[in-house]
Short mmCIF file of C-alpha atoms in Angstrom, two decimals:
data_model
loop_
_atom_site.label_atom_id
_atom_site.label_comp_id
_atom_site.label_asym_id
_atom_site.label_seq_id
_atom_site.Cartn_x
_atom_site.Cartn_y
_atom_site.Cartn_z
CA MET A 1 113.07 71.13 168.34
CA LYS A 2 115.22 74.28 168.65
CA THR A 3 118.29 72.23 167.10
CA LEU A 4 115.74 71.92 164.39
CA LYS A 5 114.54 75.94 164.03
CA LEU A 6 118.34 76.15 164.21
CA THR A 7 119.29 74.40 161.56
CA LEU A 8 116.23 75.13 159.43
CA THR A 9 117.86 79.38 159.70
CA ILE A 10 120.93 77.82 158.44
CA VAL A 11 120.08 76.40 155.73
CA LEU A 12 117.79 78.99 155.20
CA LEU A 13 121.02 81.26 155.01
CA LEU A 14 123.12 79.56 153.03
CA ASN A 15 120.73 79.36 150.29
CA ALA A 16 120.02 82.78 150.49
CA VAL A 17 123.46 83.84 150.32
CA ALA A 18 124.47 81.31 146.93
CA LEU A 19 121.47 82.57 145.23
CA GLN A 20 121.98 86.18 146.17
CA ALA A 21 125.70 86.57 145.72
CA GLN A 22 125.69 88.00 142.25
CA ASP A 23 129.79 86.98 141.52
CA ARG A 24 128.59 86.59 137.68
CA TYR A 25 128.30 88.60 134.66
CA LEU A 26 127.46 88.18 131.07
CA THR A 27 127.20 90.01 128.11
CA ARG A 28 126.32 88.93 124.52
CA THR A 29 127.20 91.77 122.24
CA GLY A 30 131.32 91.98 123.37
CA HIS A 31 133.12 93.38 120.54
CA ILE A 32 136.39 91.92 119.22
CA LYS A 33 137.85 93.38 116.74
CA PHE A 34 141.43 92.12 114.90
CA PHE A 35 143.88 93.94 112.91
CA SER A 36 146.32 92.62 111.35
CA ALA A 37 149.23 95.20 109.62
CA ALA A 38 151.53 93.82 106.85
CA PRO A 39 153.58 95.29 103.93
CA LEU A 40 150.42 95.86 101.61
CA GLU A 41 147.30 96.12 103.18
CA ASP A 42 145.81 96.51 106.55
CA ILE A 43 143.12 94.37 107.66
CA GLU A 44 140.47 95.00 110.64
CA ALA A 45 137.80 92.87 111.40
CA ASN A 46 135.07 93.33 114.41
CA ASN A 47 132.70 90.91 115.85
CA ASN A 48 129.78 92.72 117.80
CA LYS A 49 128.11 89.41 118.92
CA VAL A 50 130.89 88.16 121.29
CA LEU A 51 129.61 86.07 124.92
CA SER A 52 131.94 86.46 127.47
CA ILE A 53 131.19 85.79 131.21
CA VAL A 54 133.59 86.59 134.62
CA ASP A 55 132.98 85.29 137.99
CA LEU A 56 134.67 87.64 140.34
CA SER A 57 133.88 84.67 142.96
CA ASN A 58 136.68 82.66 141.66
CA GLY A 59 138.36 84.93 139.74
CA GLN A 60 137.43 83.04 136.44
CA VAL A 61 137.00 84.39 132.86
CA ALA A 62 135.54 82.69 129.32
CA VAL A 63 134.14 84.40 126.13
CA ASP A 64 133.21 82.28 123.04
CA LEU A 65 132.49 83.71 119.39
CA LEU A 66 131.61 82.37 116.28
CA ILE A 67 134.63 83.17 113.23
CA LYS A 68 131.89 84.12 110.77
CA ALA A 69 130.55 86.72 112.86
CA PHE A 70 133.53 88.54 111.92
CA GLU A 71 132.57 91.52 109.98
CA PHE A 72 135.01 92.49 106.91
CA GLU A 73 134.83 95.78 104.65
CA LYS A 74 135.26 93.26 101.55
CA LYS A 75 132.94 90.75 101.49
CA LEU A 76 135.64 88.49 98.81
CA MET A 77 137.85 89.00 102.43
CA GLN A 78 135.39 87.72 104.70
CA GLU A 79 134.53 84.78 102.53
CA HIS A 80 138.41 83.91 102.47
CA PHE A 81 138.73 84.28 106.25
CA ASN A 82 136.01 81.59 106.42
CA GLU A 83 136.80 79.42 103.89
CA ASN A 84 140.73 78.79 103.41
CA TYR A 85 142.32 80.08 106.62
CA LEU A 86 139.53 80.18 109.50
CA GLU A 87 138.05 77.05 108.21
CA SER A 88 134.76 77.84 110.00
CA ASP A 89 132.25 75.50 108.85
CA ARG A 90 134.86 72.59 110.58
CA TYR A 91 135.85 74.97 113.35
CA PRO A 92 133.13 77.71 113.55
CA LYS A 93 134.14 78.53 117.42
CA SER A 94 136.64 80.13 119.11
CA THR A 95 137.45 79.70 122.98
CA PHE A 96 138.86 81.56 125.30
CA LYS A 97 138.74 80.57 129.66
CA GLY A 98 141.35 82.04 131.99
CA THR A 99 141.62 82.38 135.35
CA PHE A 100 142.81 85.87 137.52
CA SER A 101 143.02 86.37 140.96
CA VAL A 102 140.52 88.65 142.14
CA PRO A 103 141.48 92.17 144.38
CA GLU A 104 139.55 92.99 147.07
CA GLY A 105 137.55 95.80 145.33
CA LEU A 106 136.56 94.13 142.52
CA LYS A 107 134.55 91.61 144.54
CA SER A 108 133.11 94.18 146.50
CA MET A 109 132.85 95.96 143.30
CA THR A 110 134.10 99.35 144.13
CA ASP A 111 134.43 101.74 141.35
CA GLY A 112 137.68 101.56 140.25
CA VAL A 113 139.81 99.93 137.41
CA TYR A 114 141.31 96.81 137.92
CA GLU A 115 144.53 95.90 136.26
CA LEU A 116 144.78 91.73 136.24
CA ASP A 117 147.23 89.04 134.60
CA VAL A 118 144.90 86.72 132.75
CA LYS A 119 146.03 83.32 132.15
CA GLY A 120 143.88 80.37 130.07
CA GLN A 121 143.74 78.77 126.98
CA LEU A 122 143.12 80.48 123.70
CA ASN A 123 141.23 77.73 121.41
CA ILE A 124 141.38 79.01 118.11
CA HIS A 125 141.03 77.21 114.31
CA GLY A 126 140.66 73.90 116.67
CA VAL A 127 144.48 74.64 118.31
CA THR A 128 144.44 74.92 122.10
CA LYS A 129 147.31 77.49 123.77
CA ASP A 130 147.90 78.64 126.63
CA ILE A 131 148.41 82.24 126.71
CA GLU A 132 149.05 85.35 129.22
CA THR A 133 147.61 88.64 128.97
CA LYS A 134 147.31 91.94 130.75
CA SER A 135 143.68 93.11 131.29
CA SER A 136 141.81 95.65 132.76
CA LEU A 137 138.39 95.38 134.47
CA THR A 138 136.62 98.61 135.25
CA VAL A 139 133.50 99.17 138.14
CA LYS A 140 131.87 102.26 137.31
CA GLY A 141 128.81 102.71 138.97
CA GLY A 142 127.79 99.28 140.00
CA LYS A 143 128.80 98.79 136.17
CA LEU A 144 131.59 96.50 134.97
CA SER A 145 133.19 96.75 132.02
CA GLY A 146 136.73 94.61 130.57
CA GLU A 147 138.97 95.70 128.06
CA LEU A 148 141.67 93.00 126.64
CA LYS A 149 144.75 93.30 123.91
CA PHE A 150 146.71 90.87 123.12
CA PHE A 151 148.98 89.49 120.05
CA VAL A 152 148.01 85.94 118.38
CA ALA A 153 150.60 84.88 116.11
CA VAL A 154 148.64 83.19 113.45
CA LYS A 155 151.14 80.05 112.64
CA ASP A 156 150.58 78.95 116.41
CA TYR A 157 146.80 77.83 115.30
CA LYS A 158 148.13 76.08 112.14
CA ILE A 159 146.71 79.03 109.97
CA LYS A 160 148.12 78.63 106.52
CA ILE A 161 149.08 82.04 105.09
CA PRO A 162 149.98 81.00 101.09
CA ASN A 163 153.17 82.94 99.93
CA VAL A 164 151.22 85.03 97.20
CA VAL A 165 149.50 86.58 100.23
CA VAL A 166 152.48 86.53 102.71
CA LYS A 167 152.44 90.85 102.25
CA ASN A 168 149.01 90.92 103.32
CA ILE A 169 148.92 89.17 106.45
CA ALA A 170 150.49 89.72 109.25
CA GLU A 171 151.98 87.30 111.09
CA GLN A 172 151.05 88.86 114.54
CA VAL A 173 147.50 89.55 114.89
CA GLU A 174 146.85 92.14 117.45
CA VAL A 175 143.15 91.41 118.99
CA THR A 176 141.75 93.74 121.01
CA ALA A 177 137.96 92.50 123.19
CA ASN A 178 135.51 94.98 124.67
CA PHE A 179 133.12 93.77 127.22
CA GLU A 180 130.07 95.60 129.05
CA TYR A 181 129.07 93.21 131.06
CA GLU A 182 125.64 92.59 132.59
CA PRO A 183 124.50 91.06 135.91
CA TYR A 184 123.89 87.36 134.97
CA LYS A 185 120.19 85.76 136.32
CA MET B 1 113.34 64.28 161.96
CA ARG B 2 115.94 62.31 160.53
CA LYS B 3 114.28 62.51 157.60
CA ILE B 4 113.51 66.25 157.45
CA TYR B 5 117.50 66.87 158.14
CA ILE B 6 118.60 64.88 155.64
CA LEU B 7 116.22 66.79 153.01
CA LEU B 8 117.37 70.39 154.39
CA VAL B 9 121.17 68.95 153.81
CA VAL B 10 120.62 67.36 150.21
CA ILE B 11 118.95 70.64 149.80
CA THR B 12 121.81 72.97 150.83
CA LEU B 13 124.55 70.78 148.84
CA ALA B 14 122.68 70.96 145.53
CA SER B 15 122.06 74.69 145.74
CA ILE B 16 126.01 75.04 146.48
CA ASN B 17 126.60 72.42 143.96
CA LEU B 18 124.73 73.79 141.34
CA LYS B 19 126.88 76.80 141.30
CA ALA B 20 130.10 75.25 141.54
CA GLN B 21 130.19 72.74 139.23
CA GLU B 22 128.99 75.10 136.23
CA ASP B 23 131.75 75.37 133.47
CA LEU B 24 131.50 79.45 131.74
CA LEU B 25 131.87 78.10 129.20
CA ASP B 26 129.20 75.49 129.12
CA ILE B 27 126.59 78.69 130.30
CA LEU B 28 128.34 80.58 127.01
CA ASN B 29 127.32 77.89 124.74
CA SER B 30 124.02 77.33 126.01
CA GLU B 31 123.90 81.38 126.23
CA GLN B 32 124.83 81.44 122.09
CA THR B 33 121.44 81.85 120.04
CA GLU B 34 121.33 80.22 116.89
CA GLU B 35 121.81 82.46 113.53
CA VAL B 36 121.07 81.85 110.27
CA ASN B 37 124.08 80.21 108.41
CA THR B 38 124.11 81.06 105.12
CA THR B 39 126.41 78.61 102.88
CA MET B 40 129.65 80.32 101.93
CA ALA B 41 131.80 79.72 98.53
CA ILE B 42 129.20 77.46 97.24
CA PHE B 43 131.09 78.55 93.91
CA LYS B 44 134.22 80.90 93.70
CA GLY B 45 133.35 81.97 90.44
CA ALA B 46 130.80 83.88 88.65
CA ARG B 47 131.42 81.17 85.69
CA LEU B 48 132.20 77.19 86.01
CA ILE B 49 133.53 76.52 82.03
CA SER B 50 131.45 79.19 80.09
CA GLY B 51 128.10 79.31 81.77
CA HIS B 52 127.16 81.23 84.72
CA THR B 53 126.95 79.80 88.11
CA ILE B 54 124.58 81.41 90.73
CA VAL B 55 127.38 83.58 92.39
CA THR B 56 126.82 87.49 92.52
CA ARG B 57 128.63 89.99 93.04
CA LYS B 58 128.56 91.26 96.53
CA MET B 59 127.48 95.70 96.88
CA GLY B 60 130.20 97.82 95.36
CA GLU B 61 132.44 95.15 93.52
CA LEU B 62 133.79 95.01 90.21
CA GLU B 63 135.01 91.77 88.09
CA PHE B 64 137.04 92.28 85.38
CA VAL B 65 137.09 89.05 84.15
CA ILE B 66 139.27 88.20 80.38
CA SER B 67 138.28 84.96 78.95
CA HIS B 68 140.20 82.76 75.93
CA ARG B 69 139.10 80.05 73.68
CA PHE B 70 141.90 79.15 71.31
CA GLY B 71 141.63 77.12 68.44
CA ARG B 72 141.06 73.08 68.34
CA ILE B 73 143.60 71.06 70.08
CA ASN B 74 143.34 68.53 66.92
CA SER B 75 144.17 70.98 64.43
CA GLY B 76 147.75 70.28 64.69
CA ILE B 77 150.93 71.04 64.37
CA ASP B 78 150.19 74.12 61.27
CA GLU B 79 147.71 75.72 63.87
CA PHE B 80 150.10 75.04 66.58
CA PHE B 81 147.24 73.07 68.09
CA GLY B 82 144.99 75.41 68.03
CA LEU B 83 147.11 77.97 69.91
CA ASP B 84 147.16 80.28 66.89
CA GLY B 85 143.66 81.06 66.87
CA ALA B 86 142.37 82.65 70.07
CA ASN B 87 139.17 84.29 70.52
CA VAL B 88 138.75 86.63 73.31
CA ARG B 89 135.98 87.99 75.76
CA PHE B 90 136.24 90.66 77.97
CA SER B 91 133.29 91.77 80.57
CA LEU B 92 132.86 94.15 83.49
CA GLU B 93 130.66 92.78 86.61
CA TYR B 94 128.94 95.07 89.03
CA GLY B 95 127.12 94.77 91.92
CA ILE B 96 124.48 96.91 92.15
CA THR B 97 123.06 95.38 95.24
CA ASP B 98 124.41 92.40 97.38
CA ASN B 99 121.35 90.40 95.23
CA LEU B 100 121.94 92.16 92.10
CA THR B 101 124.87 92.17 89.28
CA ALA B 102 124.62 93.67 86.12
CA GLY B 103 127.28 92.81 83.56
CA ILE B 104 128.53 94.07 80.00
CA GLY B 105 131.44 91.93 77.26
CA ARG B 106 132.37 91.72 74.13
CA ASN B 107 133.24 87.94 72.67
CA SER B 108 135.64 88.29 69.64
CA PHE B 109 134.50 85.56 67.73
CA GLU B 110 131.15 86.50 65.73
CA LYS B 111 131.69 90.13 67.47
CA VAL B 112 129.35 89.51 69.75
CA TYR B 113 128.11 92.30 72.49
CA ASP B 114 126.32 91.45 75.32
CA GLY B 115 125.37 92.74 78.73
CA PHE B 116 123.51 90.43 81.26
CA LEU B 117 121.61 90.75 84.92
CA LYS B 118 121.87 88.18 87.34
CA TYR B 119 119.58 88.17 90.25
CA SER B 120 120.28 85.99 93.90
CA LEU B 121 116.36 84.91 94.91
CA LEU B 122 117.35 82.45 97.67
CA LYS B 123 120.61 81.20 99.69
CA GLN B 124 121.49 78.40 100.60
CA SER B 125 121.58 78.51 104.42
CA THR B 126 121.10 76.38 107.83
CA GLY B 127 120.80 77.26 110.92
CA GLU B 128 117.63 79.23 112.15
CA LYS B 129 116.42 79.45 108.63
CA ASN B 130 116.87 75.88 106.55
CA MET B 131 116.69 76.46 102.73
CA PRO B 132 118.44 73.43 100.54
CA VAL B 133 119.41 74.98 97.93
CA SER B 134 120.52 78.85 96.64
CA LEU B 135 118.80 80.01 93.41
CA THR B 136 119.57 83.14 91.08
CA ALA B 137 117.74 84.07 87.82
CA PHE B 138 120.02 85.11 84.79
CA SER B 139 119.00 87.34 82.00
CA SER B 140 120.65 87.99 79.22
CA MET B 141 120.69 90.25 75.37
CA ALA B 142 123.51 89.30 72.46
CA ILE B 143 123.67 90.93 69.92
CA ARG B 144 126.02 90.27 67.11
CA THR B 145 128.17 93.06 65.13
CA LEU B 146 129.24 90.62 62.58
CA LYS B 147 127.16 90.09 59.58
CA ASP B 148 126.40 86.39 59.08
CA PRO B 149 126.49 85.73 54.89
CA ASP B 150 123.96 82.71 55.46
CA PHE B 151 121.59 85.94 55.80
CA THR B 152 120.71 87.93 52.60
CA GLU B 153 118.49 90.22 55.24
CA ASP B 154 120.65 90.60 58.22
CA ASP B 155 119.47 93.98 60.22
CA PHE B 156 119.14 94.66 63.45
CA ASN B 157 116.59 92.26 64.82
CA SER B 158 118.34 89.50 63.13
CA LYS B 159 121.24 90.02 65.30
CA VAL B 160 119.92 90.02 68.81
CA SER B 161 119.05 87.15 70.77
CA TYR B 162 118.10 86.54 74.35
CA THR B 163 118.80 83.61 77.49
CA HIS B 164 117.35 83.31 80.31
CA GLN B 165 118.39 80.81 83.27
CA VAL B 166 117.01 79.78 86.45
CA LEU B 167 120.65 78.62 88.69
CA ILE B 168 120.09 76.00 91.38
CA ALA B 169 123.03 75.26 92.96
CA ARG B 170 123.96 73.22 95.90
CA LYS B 171 126.27 72.70 98.25
CA PHE B 172 126.83 69.02 99.58
CA ASN B 173 129.70 68.99 101.58
CA ASP B 174 132.46 71.19 102.07
CA LYS B 175 134.22 69.44 98.77
CA PHE B 176 131.45 69.16 96.19
CA SER B 177 128.87 71.66 94.65
CA PHE B 178 126.58 70.37 92.41
CA GLN B 179 124.48 73.64 89.68
CA LEU B 180 121.49 72.46 87.71
CA ALA B 181 120.76 75.62 84.66
CA PRO B 182 117.39 75.03 83.38
CA THR B 183 118.02 77.27 80.36
CA TYR B 184 115.44 79.54 77.55
CA VAL B 185 117.56 80.79 74.41
CA HIS B 186 115.35 82.94 71.82
CA ARG B 187 117.17 83.40 68.44
CA ASN B 188 115.41 85.94 66.84
CA LYS B 189 116.62 84.99 63.23
CA VAL B 190 117.39 81.14 62.57
CA LEU B 191 117.90 79.43 58.98
CA GLU B 192 114.50 76.87 58.06
CA ASN B 193 116.81 74.05 59.66
CA GLN B 194 116.77 75.81 62.65
CA GLU B 195 114.53 76.55 65.84
CA ASN B 196 114.21 79.92 67.33
CA ASP B 197 113.82 79.10 70.37
CA ILE B 198 115.94 76.24 72.42
CA LEU B 199 115.34 74.54 75.49
CA ALA B 200 118.29 73.25 77.54
CA LEU B 201 119.64 71.66 80.76
CA GLY B 202 123.04 73.02 82.40
CA ILE B 203 124.27 70.31 84.16
CA GLY B 204 127.66 71.53 86.76
CA GLY B 205 129.87 70.94 89.73
CA ARG B 206 132.64 72.30 91.51
CA MET B 207 135.03 69.33 93.35
CA LYS B 208 137.19 70.78 95.80
CA LEU B 209 141.31 69.35 94.77
CA ASN B 210 142.88 71.31 98.12
CA THR B 211 141.81 74.61 99.56
CA ARG B 212 142.10 76.45 96.43
CA VAL B 213 142.20 74.20 93.71
CA SER B 214 138.93 72.43 91.90
CA LEU B 215 137.76 70.72 89.85
CA ASN B 216 135.05 72.03 87.70
CA ALA B 217 132.91 70.41 84.95
CA GLU B 218 129.67 71.33 82.79
CA TYR B 219 127.34 70.16 80.45
CA TYR B 220 124.42 71.93 78.42
CA TYR B 221 121.84 69.00 77.09
CA ARG B 222 119.78 70.67 74.94
CA LEU B 223 116.04 69.83 75.10
CA THR B 224 114.63 71.18 71.80
CA GLU B 225 115.53 68.71 68.60
CA GLU B 226 116.68 70.44 65.39
CA LEU B 227 116.93 69.07 61.68
CA ASP B 228 120.43 70.70 61.98
CA ALA B 229 122.03 67.80 63.18
CA SER B 230 125.76 69.72 63.22
CA TYR B 231 125.44 71.23 66.62
CA LYS B 232 126.28 69.32 69.54
CA ASP B 233 125.82 69.61 73.26
CA SER B 234 128.54 71.85 75.12
CA LEU B 235 130.68 70.07 77.10
CA GLY B 236 133.56 71.32 78.97
CA VAL B 237 135.96 70.59 82.06
CA GLY B 238 138.49 72.37 84.31
CA ILE B 239 140.51 73.30 86.31
CA GLU B 240 140.31 76.08 88.79
CA ILE B 241 143.15 78.03 91.15
CA GLU B 242 142.18 80.59 93.69
CA THR B 243 143.91 82.98 94.90
CA GLY B 244 142.88 86.17 97.13
CA GLY B 245 140.62 88.57 95.16
CA HIS B 246 141.91 86.11 91.48
CA VAL B 247 140.49 83.09 90.03
CA PHE B 248 142.02 81.77 86.87
CA HIS B 249 140.32 79.01 85.38
CA LEU B 250 142.20 76.32 82.71
CA ASN B 251 139.20 75.02 80.56
CA PHE B 252 138.81 72.26 78.04
CA THR B 253 135.70 72.56 76.42
CA ASN B 254 134.47 71.32 72.74
CA SER B 255 132.53 75.17 72.63
CA ARG B 256 134.18 78.29 70.52
CA SER B 257 132.07 81.27 72.50
CA MET B 258 131.60 82.38 75.49
CA VAL B 259 128.65 84.17 74.94
CA GLU B 260 125.11 81.97 76.74
CA ARG B 261 123.72 81.95 72.46
CA GLY B 262 126.96 80.21 71.24
CA PHE B 263 128.12 77.50 73.86
CA ILE B 264 124.45 76.48 74.07
CA THR B 265 122.93 76.15 71.23
CA GLU B 266 125.50 76.37 68.62
CA THR B 267 128.37 74.43 69.69
CA ASP B 268 129.83 72.73 66.31
CA GLY B 269 132.87 70.80 67.95
CA ASN B 270 132.90 66.88 68.90
CA PHE B 271 134.66 66.73 72.67
CA PHE B 272 134.98 62.71 72.23
CA LYS B 273 136.61 63.22 68.55
CA GLY B 274 139.18 65.80 70.03
CA ASP B 275 137.50 69.53 68.93
CA ILE B 276 138.58 70.78 72.45
CA HIS B 277 139.60 74.45 72.79
CA PHE B 278 141.66 74.98 75.07
CA GLY B 279 141.65 78.32 77.10
CA PHE B 280 141.41 80.68 80.51
CA ASN B 281 139.25 82.58 82.22
CA ILE B 282 141.03 85.06 84.73
CA SER B 283 139.21 87.10 87.11
CA ARG B 284 139.73 89.51 89.79
CA VAL B 285 137.39 91.67 92.01
CA PHE B 286 138.17 95.25 92.55
#
């Protein structure tokens, strides 16, 4: 009987730990901006409905967004972006899945800015590529936020740019991401 | 006793497993909410050949359209296969809101001024809101300023005509879009053997050949019969080329006019006997 009591206690504790540990943080309103600087024009687009989740227990991060949710100043440009370049009817989403090593302070959610090297797979336009980028996670008053900036070579993702607009669209597009995470579940 | 042990072990493993097995991308996938997915680019231009499509300009966009129709291809070498005789229509079309477009134009053939309003009522979409078709209402008024020698009295009223259309379109897949255009044309003054009111049904479509080039076709079937048999149904085929902000059309049609009254009710060429006008539309959106 004693053994049962002991086992029961251990089991309950284990389960409680599994349920209580708050390692996952999610956002549904992440912001991703891309910026293309070309000789003839600068193009900027913003997506404010980006989904992202981080797991601090094992250093995993994932991002999921709808291509159609990118908003351009010129609606016609937005149509071209979806129809001719990213072909969003065929490839509606772009995703990223990455890993990083978790610094001690971050694990315990101590206030501070944590610089991280993130490695992972970026999927755009149906093409998956390995990327490595610097990123930072900030903890302030128990809140977690993330920032990230990297360059995407349009060519790598089989996005064709016709010669007539080659001076309007940059070969390297700057991508900036901002996430304000909330505890998940 | 043993059973209880097994149960406890199973519960523990299950709860640990639940956390370990989940892929973060799967979690995000399930978090993605369904949104209204409006169908894009049902047509690239506001014209199919001569007639309007469901496309309206977005708020603040200004489109400048230059359209040409040359003479008839079968007019021979004397007329350089029609290229000697050109008529042109200029128009400016402006998006007052995302759904409402207003335009003014002038066609050199019969010296016609025209103005129109176009309102997008329905937009094809899937997802949270499922709408099978896009629907745009179109109304135009045209004023001929060239004197018509057929009329002894040709006052202002007799030069005016009106066109009302309900444009209904559906993009069936990423290559093919189709449009129906029930049309009513009212001409204030006509000859005795002609009708003031003409009903017609426009049928047209766009077939993409690659990302930027498509084949367009348009046919206006007149439902109202007239004693005057000199007019034919308007038929046109064309190639559409789209490069960011510009839309080019190379058209072949039996209609000379580029105003609704003109091409829907007063087309006099027989397409299959070679009464074909080569022409182009050039559109630039600012």
